Amino acid sequence: MAALSITVTDEEVEITLDADWTDDAPETRAALAEALPVAGEAARWGDELYVSVPVATAAENARTVVDVGTVAYWPAGEKLCLFWGPTPASEGDEPRAAAPVNVVARVDDASALAAVEGGARVRVERA
């Protein structure tokens, strides 16, 4: 998948595809790339934003504990998730999804997301 741009309300967040993660979810990334651009109203759950996307893929090397800055797809809810800190499911400071997610990319600097509230408009497109 080409580089992505995620815009949350008026804040653009740069996305990279980390070389270490390129094989984690190739089918999910391909399905997401095919669906781009996508946009919608995001919900916030702790330090996670998630938005519905028109993608339906199964779990692919899915995990619940992720790194700060992770961009992941939640197969159970067909949502794209952005993690920058603990969620209500976390144990300590780790970002933790409610259910296993497919990691597709990483935000280099997720600090701008901390001020975003639920209901923000999120748009994901090719950079």
CSV table of C-alpha atoms in Angstrom, one decimal:
chain,number,residue,atom,x,y,z
A,1,MET,CA,0.0,0.0,0.0
A,2,ALA,CA,1.2,3.5,-0.8
A,3,ALA,CA,1.8,6.0,2.0
A,4,LEU,CA,-1.3,7.2,3.7
A,5,SER,CA,-2.5,10.5,5.0
A,6,ILE,CA,-5.0,10.6,7.9
A,7,THR,CA,-6.8,13.9,8.6
A,8,VAL,CA,-8.6,14.2,11.9
A,9,THR,CA,-10.8,17.2,11.8
A,10,ASP,CA,-8.2,19.8,10.6
A,11,GLU,CA,-5.1,18.0,11.9
A,12,GLU,CA,-3.2,16.0,9.3
A,13,VAL,CA,-1.3,13.0,10.7
A,14,GLU,CA,1.5,11.4,8.7
A,15,ILE,CA,1.4,7.6,8.4
A,16,THR,CA,4.3,5.3,7.5
A,17,LEU,CA,4.4,1.6,6.7
A,18,ASP,CA,7.2,0.4,9.0
A,19,ALA,CA,9.4,-2.2,7.3
A,20,ASP,CA,9.1,-4.5,10.3
A,21,TRP,CA,5.3,-4.5,10.0
A,22,THR,CA,5.0,-5.0,6.2
A,23,ASP,CA,4.1,-8.7,6.5
A,24,ASP,CA,1.7,-8.4,9.4
A,25,ALA,CA,-1.5,-7.9,7.5
A,26,PRO,CA,-1.0,-7.8,3.7
A,27,GLU,CA,-4.6,-8.8,2.8
A,28,THR,CA,-6.0,-6.2,5.2
A,29,ARG,CA,-3.8,-3.5,3.8
A,30,ALA,CA,-4.7,-4.4,0.2
A,31,ALA,CA,-8.5,-4.3,1.1
A,32,LEU,CA,-8.0,-0.9,2.8
A,33,ALA,CA,-6.0,0.5,-0.1
A,34,GLU,CA,-8.8,-0.6,-2.5
A,35,ALA,CA,-11.4,1.1,-0.3
A,36,LEU,CA,-9.6,4.5,-0.1
A,37,PRO,CA,-10.5,7.2,0.4
A,38,VAL,CA,-12.6,6.6,3.4
A,39,ALA,CA,-14.1,9.1,5.8
A,40,GLY,CA,-16.4,9.2,8.8
A,41,GLU,CA,-17.2,10.3,12.3
A,42,ALA,CA,-14.8,8.8,14.8
A,43,ALA,CA,-15.5,7.5,18.3
A,44,ARG,CA,-13.0,7.8,21.1
A,45,TRP,CA,-12.2,4.9,23.5
A,46,GLY,CA,-9.5,6.0,26.0
A,47,ASP,CA,-6.5,7.0,23.8
A,48,GLU,CA,-7.9,5.3,20.7
A,49,LEU,CA,-10.0,6.7,17.9
A,50,TYR,CA,-11.9,4.4,15.6
A,51,VAL,CA,-13.9,4.9,12.5
A,52,SER,CA,-16.0,2.6,10.3
A,53,VAL,CA,-14.5,1.6,7.0
A,54,PRO,CA,-16.0,-0.4,4.1
A,55,VAL,CA,-13.6,-3.3,4.5
A,56,ALA,CA,-14.4,-6.9,5.6
A,57,THR,CA,-11.3,-9.0,6.3
A,58,ALA,CA,-10.6,-11.7,8.8
A,59,ALA,CA,-8.0,-11.6,11.6
A,60,GLU,CA,-4.5,-11.6,10.1
A,61,ASN,CA,-1.7,-11.9,12.7
A,62,ALA,CA,-4.1,-10.1,15.0
A,63,ARG,CA,-3.1,-8.9,18.5
A,64,THR,CA,-4.7,-6.9,21.3
A,65,VAL,CA,-1.6,-5.1,22.7
A,66,VAL,CA,-0.1,-2.7,20.2
A,67,ASP,CA,2.5,0.0,20.1
A,68,VAL,CA,1.8,3.8,20.5
A,69,GLY,CA,1.1,5.1,17.1
A,70,THR,CA,-0.4,1.9,15.7
A,71,VAL,CA,-3.0,2.1,12.9
A,72,ALA,CA,-5.0,-1.1,12.9
A,73,TYR,CA,-8.1,-2.7,11.5
A,74,TRP,CA,-10.6,-4.3,13.9
A,75,PRO,CA,-12.2,-7.2,12.0
A,76,ALA,CA,-15.0,-7.8,14.6
A,77,GLY,CA,-16.3,-4.2,14.1
A,78,GLU,CA,-15.0,-3.3,10.6
A,79,LYS,CA,-13.3,-0.2,12.1
A,80,LEU,CA,-9.9,1.5,11.5
A,81,CYS,CA,-8.3,2.3,14.8
A,82,LEU,CA,-5.6,4.8,15.8
A,83,PHE,CA,-3.8,4.1,19.1
A,84,TRP,CA,-1.7,6.6,21.0
A,85,GLY,CA,-2.0,5.5,24.7
A,86,PRO,CA,-4.0,3.4,27.2
A,87,THR,CA,-7.6,2.4,26.6
A,88,PRO,CA,-10.1,1.1,29.2
A,89,ALA,CA,-8.8,-2.4,28.4
A,90,SER,CA,-5.1,-1.5,29.1
A,91,GLU,CA,-3.0,-2.9,31.8
A,92,GLY,CA,-0.7,0.0,32.6
A,93,ASP,CA,0.4,2.5,29.9
A,94,GLU,CA,0.2,0.1,26.9
A,95,PRO,CA,-2.3,0.7,24.2
A,96,ARG,CA,-4.7,-2.4,24.2
A,97,ALA,CA,-7.6,-3.1,21.8
A,98,ALA,CA,-10.9,-4.4,23.0
A,99,ALA,CA,-10.4,-7.4,20.7
A,100,PRO,CA,-7.6,-8.5,18.4
A,101,VAL,CA,-6.7,-6.0,15.6
A,102,ASN,CA,-4.7,-6.3,12.3
A,103,VAL,CA,-1.8,-3.9,12.4
A,104,VAL,CA,-1.5,-2.1,9.0
A,105,ALA,CA,0.6,1.0,9.7
A,106,ARG,CA,2.2,3.4,12.2
A,107,VAL,CA,1.8,7.1,13.0
A,108,ASP,CA,5.2,8.6,13.4
A,109,ASP,CA,4.0,11.2,15.9
A,110,ALA,CA,0.6,10.5,17.5
A,111,SER,CA,0.8,13.3,20.0
A,112,ALA,CA,-1.7,15.5,18.0
A,113,LEU,CA,-4.4,12.9,18.6
A,114,ALA,CA,-4.5,13.4,22.4
A,115,ALA,CA,-6.6,16.6,22.0
A,116,VAL,CA,-9.1,15.0,19.6
A,117,GLU,CA,-12.6,14.2,21.0
A,118,GLY,CA,-15.1,11.6,19.8
A,119,GLY,CA,-17.2,12.8,16.9
A,120,ALA,CA,-14.2,14.2,15.0
A,121,ARG,CA,-14.2,13.7,11.3
A,122,VAL,CA,-11.5,11.3,10.1
A,123,ARG,CA,-10.4,10.9,6.4
A,124,VAL,CA,-7.9,8.3,5.2
A,125,GLU,CA,-6.5,8.6,1.7
A,126,ARG,CA,-3.3,8.0,-0.3
A,127,ALA,CA,-0.7,10.6,0.5
